[in-house]
Short mmCIF file of C-alpha atoms and ligand atoms in Angstrom, two decimals:
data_model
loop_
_atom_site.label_atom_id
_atom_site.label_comp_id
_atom_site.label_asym_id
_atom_site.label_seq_id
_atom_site.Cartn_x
_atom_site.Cartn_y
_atom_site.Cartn_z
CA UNK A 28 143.44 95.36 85.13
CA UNK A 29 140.28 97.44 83.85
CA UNK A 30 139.23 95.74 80.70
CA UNK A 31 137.25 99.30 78.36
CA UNK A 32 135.36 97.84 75.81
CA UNK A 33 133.36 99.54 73.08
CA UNK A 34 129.31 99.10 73.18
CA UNK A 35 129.97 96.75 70.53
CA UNK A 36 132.54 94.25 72.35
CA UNK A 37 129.88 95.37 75.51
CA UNK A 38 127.06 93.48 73.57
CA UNK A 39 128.72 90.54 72.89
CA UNK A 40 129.89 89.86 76.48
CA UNK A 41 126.69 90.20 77.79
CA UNK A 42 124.97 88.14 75.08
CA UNK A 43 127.45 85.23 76.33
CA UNK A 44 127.02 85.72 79.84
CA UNK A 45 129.47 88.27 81.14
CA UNK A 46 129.22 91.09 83.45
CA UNK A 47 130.02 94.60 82.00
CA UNK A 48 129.91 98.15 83.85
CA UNK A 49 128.41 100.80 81.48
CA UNK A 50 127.15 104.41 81.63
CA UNK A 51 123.94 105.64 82.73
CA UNK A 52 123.19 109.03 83.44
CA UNK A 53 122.52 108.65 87.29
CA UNK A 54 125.73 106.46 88.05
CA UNK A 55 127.45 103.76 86.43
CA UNK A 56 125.83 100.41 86.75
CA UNK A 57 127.24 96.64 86.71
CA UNK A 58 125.37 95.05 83.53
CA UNK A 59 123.83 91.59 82.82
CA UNK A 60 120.96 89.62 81.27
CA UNK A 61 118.55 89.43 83.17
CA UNK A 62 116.98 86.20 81.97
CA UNK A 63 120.54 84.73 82.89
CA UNK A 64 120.83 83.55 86.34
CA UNK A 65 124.43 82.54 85.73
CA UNK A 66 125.15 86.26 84.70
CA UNK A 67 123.40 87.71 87.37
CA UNK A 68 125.24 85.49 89.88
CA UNK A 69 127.87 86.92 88.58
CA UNK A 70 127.21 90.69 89.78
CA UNK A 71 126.26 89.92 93.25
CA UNK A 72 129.12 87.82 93.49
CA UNK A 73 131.82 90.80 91.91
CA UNK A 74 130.22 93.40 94.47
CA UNK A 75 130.14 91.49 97.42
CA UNK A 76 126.08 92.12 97.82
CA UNK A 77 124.09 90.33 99.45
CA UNK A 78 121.40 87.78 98.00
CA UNK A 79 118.41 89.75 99.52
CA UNK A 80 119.05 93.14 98.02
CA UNK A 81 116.94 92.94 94.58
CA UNK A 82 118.80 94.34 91.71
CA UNK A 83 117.17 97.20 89.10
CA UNK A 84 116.42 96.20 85.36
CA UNK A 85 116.88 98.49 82.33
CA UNK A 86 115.13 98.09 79.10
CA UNK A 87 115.07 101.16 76.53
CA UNK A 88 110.86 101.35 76.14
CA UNK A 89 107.46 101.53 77.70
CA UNK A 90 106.95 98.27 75.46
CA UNK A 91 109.61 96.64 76.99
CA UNK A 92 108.45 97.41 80.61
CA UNK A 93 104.76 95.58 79.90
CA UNK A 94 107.47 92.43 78.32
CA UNK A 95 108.47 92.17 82.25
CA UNK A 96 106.08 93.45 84.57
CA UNK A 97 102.63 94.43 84.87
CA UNK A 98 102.19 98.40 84.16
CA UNK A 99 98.95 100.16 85.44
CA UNK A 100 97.54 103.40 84.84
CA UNK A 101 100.04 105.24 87.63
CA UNK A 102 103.19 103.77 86.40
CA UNK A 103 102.78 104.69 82.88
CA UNK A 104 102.02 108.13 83.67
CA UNK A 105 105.16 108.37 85.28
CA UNK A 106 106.84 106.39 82.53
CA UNK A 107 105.27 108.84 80.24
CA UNK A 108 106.33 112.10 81.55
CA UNK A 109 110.04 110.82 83.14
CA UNK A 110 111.58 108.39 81.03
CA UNK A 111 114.05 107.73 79.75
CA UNK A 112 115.48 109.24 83.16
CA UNK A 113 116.15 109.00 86.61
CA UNK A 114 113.05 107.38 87.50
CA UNK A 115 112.58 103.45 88.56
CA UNK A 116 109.22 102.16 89.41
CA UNK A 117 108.54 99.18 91.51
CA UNK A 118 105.93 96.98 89.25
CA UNK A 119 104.23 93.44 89.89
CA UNK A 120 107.02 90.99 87.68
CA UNK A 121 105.89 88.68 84.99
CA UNK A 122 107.95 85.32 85.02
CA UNK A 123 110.62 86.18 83.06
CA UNK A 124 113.05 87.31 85.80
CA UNK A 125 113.97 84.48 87.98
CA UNK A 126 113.78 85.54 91.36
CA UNK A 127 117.39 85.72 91.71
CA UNK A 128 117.08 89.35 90.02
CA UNK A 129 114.48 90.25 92.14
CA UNK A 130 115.53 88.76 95.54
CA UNK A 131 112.17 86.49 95.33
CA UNK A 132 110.21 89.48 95.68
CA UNK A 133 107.17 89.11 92.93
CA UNK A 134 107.84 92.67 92.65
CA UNK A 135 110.59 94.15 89.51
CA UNK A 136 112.16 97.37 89.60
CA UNK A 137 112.33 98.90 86.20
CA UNK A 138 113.89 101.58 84.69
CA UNK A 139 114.28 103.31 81.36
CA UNK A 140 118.01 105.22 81.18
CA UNK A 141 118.65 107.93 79.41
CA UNK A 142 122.29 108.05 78.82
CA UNK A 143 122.68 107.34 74.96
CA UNK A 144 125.30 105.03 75.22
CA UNK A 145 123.39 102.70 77.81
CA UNK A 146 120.14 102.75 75.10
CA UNK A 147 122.43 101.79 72.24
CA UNK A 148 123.59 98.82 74.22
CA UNK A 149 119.93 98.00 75.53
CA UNK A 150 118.71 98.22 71.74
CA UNK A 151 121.63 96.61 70.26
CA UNK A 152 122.03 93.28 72.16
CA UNK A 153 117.88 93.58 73.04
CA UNK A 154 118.61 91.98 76.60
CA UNK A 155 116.76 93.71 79.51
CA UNK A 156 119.86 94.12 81.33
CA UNK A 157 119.88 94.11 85.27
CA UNK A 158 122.49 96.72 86.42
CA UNK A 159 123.39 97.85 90.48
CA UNK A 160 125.76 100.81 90.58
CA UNK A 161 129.32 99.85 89.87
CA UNK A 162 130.41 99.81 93.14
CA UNK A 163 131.58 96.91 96.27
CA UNK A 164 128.46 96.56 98.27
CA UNK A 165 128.46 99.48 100.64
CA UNK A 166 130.80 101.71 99.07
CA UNK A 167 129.60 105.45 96.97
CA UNK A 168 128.32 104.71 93.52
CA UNK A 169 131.03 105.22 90.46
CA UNK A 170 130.00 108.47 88.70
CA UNK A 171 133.06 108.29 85.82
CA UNK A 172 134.50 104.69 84.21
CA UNK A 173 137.27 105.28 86.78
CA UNK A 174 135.85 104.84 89.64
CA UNK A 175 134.72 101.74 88.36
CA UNK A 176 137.90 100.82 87.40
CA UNK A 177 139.64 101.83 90.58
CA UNK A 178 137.03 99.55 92.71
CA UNK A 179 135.98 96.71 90.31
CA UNK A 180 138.17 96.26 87.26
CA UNK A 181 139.74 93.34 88.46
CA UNK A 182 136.32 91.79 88.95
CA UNK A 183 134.43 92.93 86.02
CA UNK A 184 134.43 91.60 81.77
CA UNK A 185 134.56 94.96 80.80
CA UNK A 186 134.13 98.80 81.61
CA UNK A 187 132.15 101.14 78.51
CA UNK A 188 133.62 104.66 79.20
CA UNK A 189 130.32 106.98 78.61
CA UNK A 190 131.95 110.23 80.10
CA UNK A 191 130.89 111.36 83.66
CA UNK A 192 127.25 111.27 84.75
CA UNK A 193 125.55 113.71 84.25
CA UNK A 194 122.85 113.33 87.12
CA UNK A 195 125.06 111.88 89.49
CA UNK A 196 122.90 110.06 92.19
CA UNK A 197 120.87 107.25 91.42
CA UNK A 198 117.45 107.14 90.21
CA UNK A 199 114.33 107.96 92.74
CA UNK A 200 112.43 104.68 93.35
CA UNK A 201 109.00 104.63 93.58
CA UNK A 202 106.80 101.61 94.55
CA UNK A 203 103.85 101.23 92.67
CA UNK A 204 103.13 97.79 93.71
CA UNK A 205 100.53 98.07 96.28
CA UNK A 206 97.59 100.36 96.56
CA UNK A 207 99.36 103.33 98.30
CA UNK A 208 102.16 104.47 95.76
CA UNK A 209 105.53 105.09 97.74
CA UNK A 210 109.20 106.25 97.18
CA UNK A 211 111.19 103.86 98.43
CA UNK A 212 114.61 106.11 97.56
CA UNK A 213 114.79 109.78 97.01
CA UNK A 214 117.24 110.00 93.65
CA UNK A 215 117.89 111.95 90.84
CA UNK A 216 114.08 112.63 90.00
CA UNK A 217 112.72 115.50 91.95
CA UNK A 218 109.80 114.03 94.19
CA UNK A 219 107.90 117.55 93.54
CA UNK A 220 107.77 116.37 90.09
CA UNK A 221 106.59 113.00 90.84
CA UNK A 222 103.81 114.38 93.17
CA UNK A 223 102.72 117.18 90.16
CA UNK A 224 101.81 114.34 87.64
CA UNK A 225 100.39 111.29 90.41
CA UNK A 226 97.82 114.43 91.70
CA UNK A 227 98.97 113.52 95.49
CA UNK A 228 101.27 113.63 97.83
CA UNK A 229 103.91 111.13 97.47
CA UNK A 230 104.87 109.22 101.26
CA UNK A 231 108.88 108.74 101.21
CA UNK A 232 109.76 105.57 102.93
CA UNK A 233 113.39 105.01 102.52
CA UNK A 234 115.33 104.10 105.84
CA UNK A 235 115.18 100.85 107.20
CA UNK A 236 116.65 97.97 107.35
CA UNK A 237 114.23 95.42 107.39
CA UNK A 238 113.96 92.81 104.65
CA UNK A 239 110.75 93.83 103.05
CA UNK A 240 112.29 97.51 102.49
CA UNK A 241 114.98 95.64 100.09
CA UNK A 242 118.43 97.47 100.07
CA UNK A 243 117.00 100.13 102.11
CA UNK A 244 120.11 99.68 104.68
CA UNK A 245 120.95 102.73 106.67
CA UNK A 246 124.73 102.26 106.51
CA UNK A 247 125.73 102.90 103.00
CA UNK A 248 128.08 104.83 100.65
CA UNK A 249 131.11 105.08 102.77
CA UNK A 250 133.41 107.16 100.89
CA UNK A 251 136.28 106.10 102.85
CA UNK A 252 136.58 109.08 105.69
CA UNK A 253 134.08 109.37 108.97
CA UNK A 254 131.38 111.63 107.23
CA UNK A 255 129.62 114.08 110.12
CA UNK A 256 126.17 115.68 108.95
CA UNK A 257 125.32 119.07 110.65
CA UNK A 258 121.83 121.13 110.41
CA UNK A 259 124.57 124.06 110.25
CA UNK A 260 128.08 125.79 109.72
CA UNK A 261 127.80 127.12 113.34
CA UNK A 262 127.75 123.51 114.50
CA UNK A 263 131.29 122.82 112.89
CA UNK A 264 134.33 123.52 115.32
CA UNK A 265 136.15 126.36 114.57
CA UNK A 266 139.86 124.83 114.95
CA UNK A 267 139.42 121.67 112.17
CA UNK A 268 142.91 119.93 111.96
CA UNK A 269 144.52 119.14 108.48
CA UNK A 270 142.30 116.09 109.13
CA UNK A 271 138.91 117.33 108.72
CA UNK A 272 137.48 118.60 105.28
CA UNK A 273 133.91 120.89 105.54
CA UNK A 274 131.08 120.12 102.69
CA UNK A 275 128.81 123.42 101.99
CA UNK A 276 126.14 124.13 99.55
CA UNK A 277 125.14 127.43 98.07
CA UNK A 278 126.47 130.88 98.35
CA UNK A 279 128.35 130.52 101.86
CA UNK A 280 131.49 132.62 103.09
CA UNK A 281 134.74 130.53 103.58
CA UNK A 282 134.70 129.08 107.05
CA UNK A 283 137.55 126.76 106.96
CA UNK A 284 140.45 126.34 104.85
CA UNK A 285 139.44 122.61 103.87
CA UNK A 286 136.55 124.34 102.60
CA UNK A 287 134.77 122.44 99.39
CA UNK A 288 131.37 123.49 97.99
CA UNK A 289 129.23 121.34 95.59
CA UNK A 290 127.16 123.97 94.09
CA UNK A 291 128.61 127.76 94.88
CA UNK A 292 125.32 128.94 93.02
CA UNK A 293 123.06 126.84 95.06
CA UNK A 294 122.06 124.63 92.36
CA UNK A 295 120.96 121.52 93.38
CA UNK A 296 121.19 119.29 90.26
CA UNK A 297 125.19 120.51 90.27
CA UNK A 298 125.51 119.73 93.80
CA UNK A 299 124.27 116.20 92.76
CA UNK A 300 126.45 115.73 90.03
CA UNK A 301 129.34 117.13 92.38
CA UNK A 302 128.25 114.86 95.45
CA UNK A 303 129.83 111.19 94.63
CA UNK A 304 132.82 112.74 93.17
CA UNK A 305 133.82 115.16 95.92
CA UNK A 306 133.22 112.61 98.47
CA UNK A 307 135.21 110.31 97.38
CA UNK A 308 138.31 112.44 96.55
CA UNK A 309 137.80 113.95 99.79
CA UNK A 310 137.65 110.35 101.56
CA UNK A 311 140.86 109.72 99.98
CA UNK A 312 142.69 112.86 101.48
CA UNK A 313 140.40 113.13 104.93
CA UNK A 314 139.64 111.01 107.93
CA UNK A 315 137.03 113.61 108.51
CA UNK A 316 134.20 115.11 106.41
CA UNK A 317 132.02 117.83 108.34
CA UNK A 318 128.91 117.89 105.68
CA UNK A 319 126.26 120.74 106.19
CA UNK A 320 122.66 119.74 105.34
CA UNK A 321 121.27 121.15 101.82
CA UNK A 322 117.30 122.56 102.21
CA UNK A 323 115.20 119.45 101.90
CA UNK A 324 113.84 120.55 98.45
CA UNK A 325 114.32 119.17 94.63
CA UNK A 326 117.38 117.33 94.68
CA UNK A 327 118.87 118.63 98.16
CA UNK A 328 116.78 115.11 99.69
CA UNK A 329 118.52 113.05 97.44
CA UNK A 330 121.83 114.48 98.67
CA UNK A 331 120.86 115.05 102.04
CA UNK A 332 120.21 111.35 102.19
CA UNK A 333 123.48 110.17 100.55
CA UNK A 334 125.02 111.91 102.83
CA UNK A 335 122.90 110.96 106.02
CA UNK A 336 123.75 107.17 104.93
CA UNK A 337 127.33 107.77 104.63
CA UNK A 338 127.56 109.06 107.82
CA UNK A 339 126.12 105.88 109.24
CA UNK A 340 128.83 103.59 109.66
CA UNK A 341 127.22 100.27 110.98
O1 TXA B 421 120.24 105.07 89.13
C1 TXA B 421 120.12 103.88 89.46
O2 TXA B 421 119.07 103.42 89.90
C2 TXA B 421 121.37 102.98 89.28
C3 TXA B 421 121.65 102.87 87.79
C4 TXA B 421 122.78 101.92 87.48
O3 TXA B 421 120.49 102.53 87.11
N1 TXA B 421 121.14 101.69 89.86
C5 TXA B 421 121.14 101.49 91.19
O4 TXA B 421 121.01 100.17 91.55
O5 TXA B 421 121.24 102.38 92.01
P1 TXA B 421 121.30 99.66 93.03
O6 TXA B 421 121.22 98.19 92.94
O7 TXA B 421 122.56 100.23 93.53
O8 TXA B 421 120.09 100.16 93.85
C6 TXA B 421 118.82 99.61 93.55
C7 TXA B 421 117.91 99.74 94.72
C8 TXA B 421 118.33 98.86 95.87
O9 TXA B 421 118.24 99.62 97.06
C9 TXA B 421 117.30 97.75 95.84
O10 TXA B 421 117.05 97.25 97.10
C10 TXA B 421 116.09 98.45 95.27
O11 TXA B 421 116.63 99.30 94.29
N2 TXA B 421 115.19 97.50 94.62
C11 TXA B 421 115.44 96.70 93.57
N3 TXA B 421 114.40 95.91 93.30
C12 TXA B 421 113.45 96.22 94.20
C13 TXA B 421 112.14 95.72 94.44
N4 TXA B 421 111.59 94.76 93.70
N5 TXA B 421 111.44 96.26 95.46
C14 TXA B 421 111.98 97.25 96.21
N6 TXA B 421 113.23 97.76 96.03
C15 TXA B 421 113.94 97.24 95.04
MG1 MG B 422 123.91 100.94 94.80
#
């Protein structure tokens, strides 16, 4: 049984050690101290992930970054302009986080969040808290306290309900470790953005599955039906069973019956907010999603590369 828990009852579990889900405005993410390897144990061990994919940590200010990791010029520009928001950077770590959190990488990511309720916890209990999406290893993100409850309650100290989210895919990752800066996973920050206040073209280098590309995995997000990605509607056959469900973006013409469009207006950020949710309602009705590509712009890479993951299935 799904335990909901105010952000006050939230605090206290995590200041002794528990593991709490709680709102961000990307996705839902599974919450602990970070300084507590117990507690951090903890959330690998309730999703099922694997020791070598490096986990995210949230703390509510700039300040608190340079408490963990070592910011430079680039990052704090970033910081600057994006946060609190979808944005996590990839920083040198100071010695604080034990490697656990970090996969013994001496690299951190960090993020500032924007949803309110996540800051009032992050202020509150004044943990940096480490936090994957809410979801088994694998499996689409949680974008409501539902879906966390439908896939982890069991598993979990506690669930904060913070309403849906409001971005809807996770956060874009950039490294700035090295000399070359990098995204390492397109997300809810618009890489035109990111490239307007670096001065320079940004290289994206987010499939692999190697272990220095840490949770980079191809196969990922399986919403439960086999997802097909297609450059275009005309590649779709035109007699779909009461199998099949068709994914469209933008102002398109019905083509199917099973017809379901995450933005009708073409708007990208909806269609992001849309994307988890759809998915996995359809993956509950489906065995088959047919999902037309979105342009590569703004937000449509985030979603085209959700999608291109999900459709991966080993
Ligand atoms: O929007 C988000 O980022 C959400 C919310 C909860 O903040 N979090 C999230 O966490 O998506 P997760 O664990 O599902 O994805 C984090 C990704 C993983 O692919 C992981 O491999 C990568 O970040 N990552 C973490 N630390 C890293 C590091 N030091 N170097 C490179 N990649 C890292
Ligand atoms: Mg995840």
């Amino acid at each position: 049984m799904a335990n909901f828990c105010s952000v006050s009852q939230a605090v206290d579990l995590l200041l002794s050690g528990g593991i709490v889900a709680l709102p961000t405005e990307t996705v839902y993410g599974l919450g602990a101290d970070a300084t507590n390897e117990s507690a951090v144990a903890k959330i690998f061990e309730a999703k099922n992930r694997p020791a070598f994919d490096p986990l995210i940590v949230h703390v509510p200010s700039i300040d608190a970054v340079k408490e963990i990791a070592e910011l430079d010029e680039r990052a704090e520009a970033l910081l600057l302009a994006f946060s609190p928001g979808p944005l996590t950077v990839v920083l040198k770590k100071k010695n604080i986080i034990p490697d656990l959190v970090t996969s013994g990488h001496p690299t951190v990511a960090v993020r500032i969040p924007g949803h309110p309720v996540m800051l009032e916890v992050l202020n509150k209990s004044g943990l940096f808290i480490a936090a994957p999406s809410a979801n088994p290893f694998g499996y689409t993100s949680p974008t409501t306290a539902g879906h966390v409850a439908d896939q982890l309650g069991d598993k979990i100290d506690g669930i904060v309900d913070g309403g849906p989210c409001q971005v809807g895919v996770e956060s874009t990752i950039v490294d700035l470790s090295g000399e070359q800066p990098k995204v390492l996973r397109l997300g809810g920050m618009a890489l035109e953005q990111l490239e307007l206040v670096l001065g320079a073209a940004l290289p994206v280098q987010t499939s692999s599955s190697k272990p220095n590309a840490p949770g980079m995995l191809s196969a990922h997000y399986n919403p439960g039906a086999k997802v097909i990605l297609v450059e275009s509607a005309d590649e779709i056959p035109k007699d779909l069973g009461s199998e099949c469900a068709v994914l469209v973006f933008g102002e398109v013409r019905m083509l199917h019956s099973q017809q379901y469009n995450l933005s009708p207006t073409g708007d990208f950020q909806e269609a992001a907010r849309n994307l988890f949710k759809l998915l996995r309602s359809l993956g509950k009705r489906y065995t088959k999603i047919f999902a037309v590509k979105l342009p590569e712009v703004s937000l449509g890479r985030a979603v085209n590369d959700r999608l291109k993951r999900a459709s991966v299935t080993s």
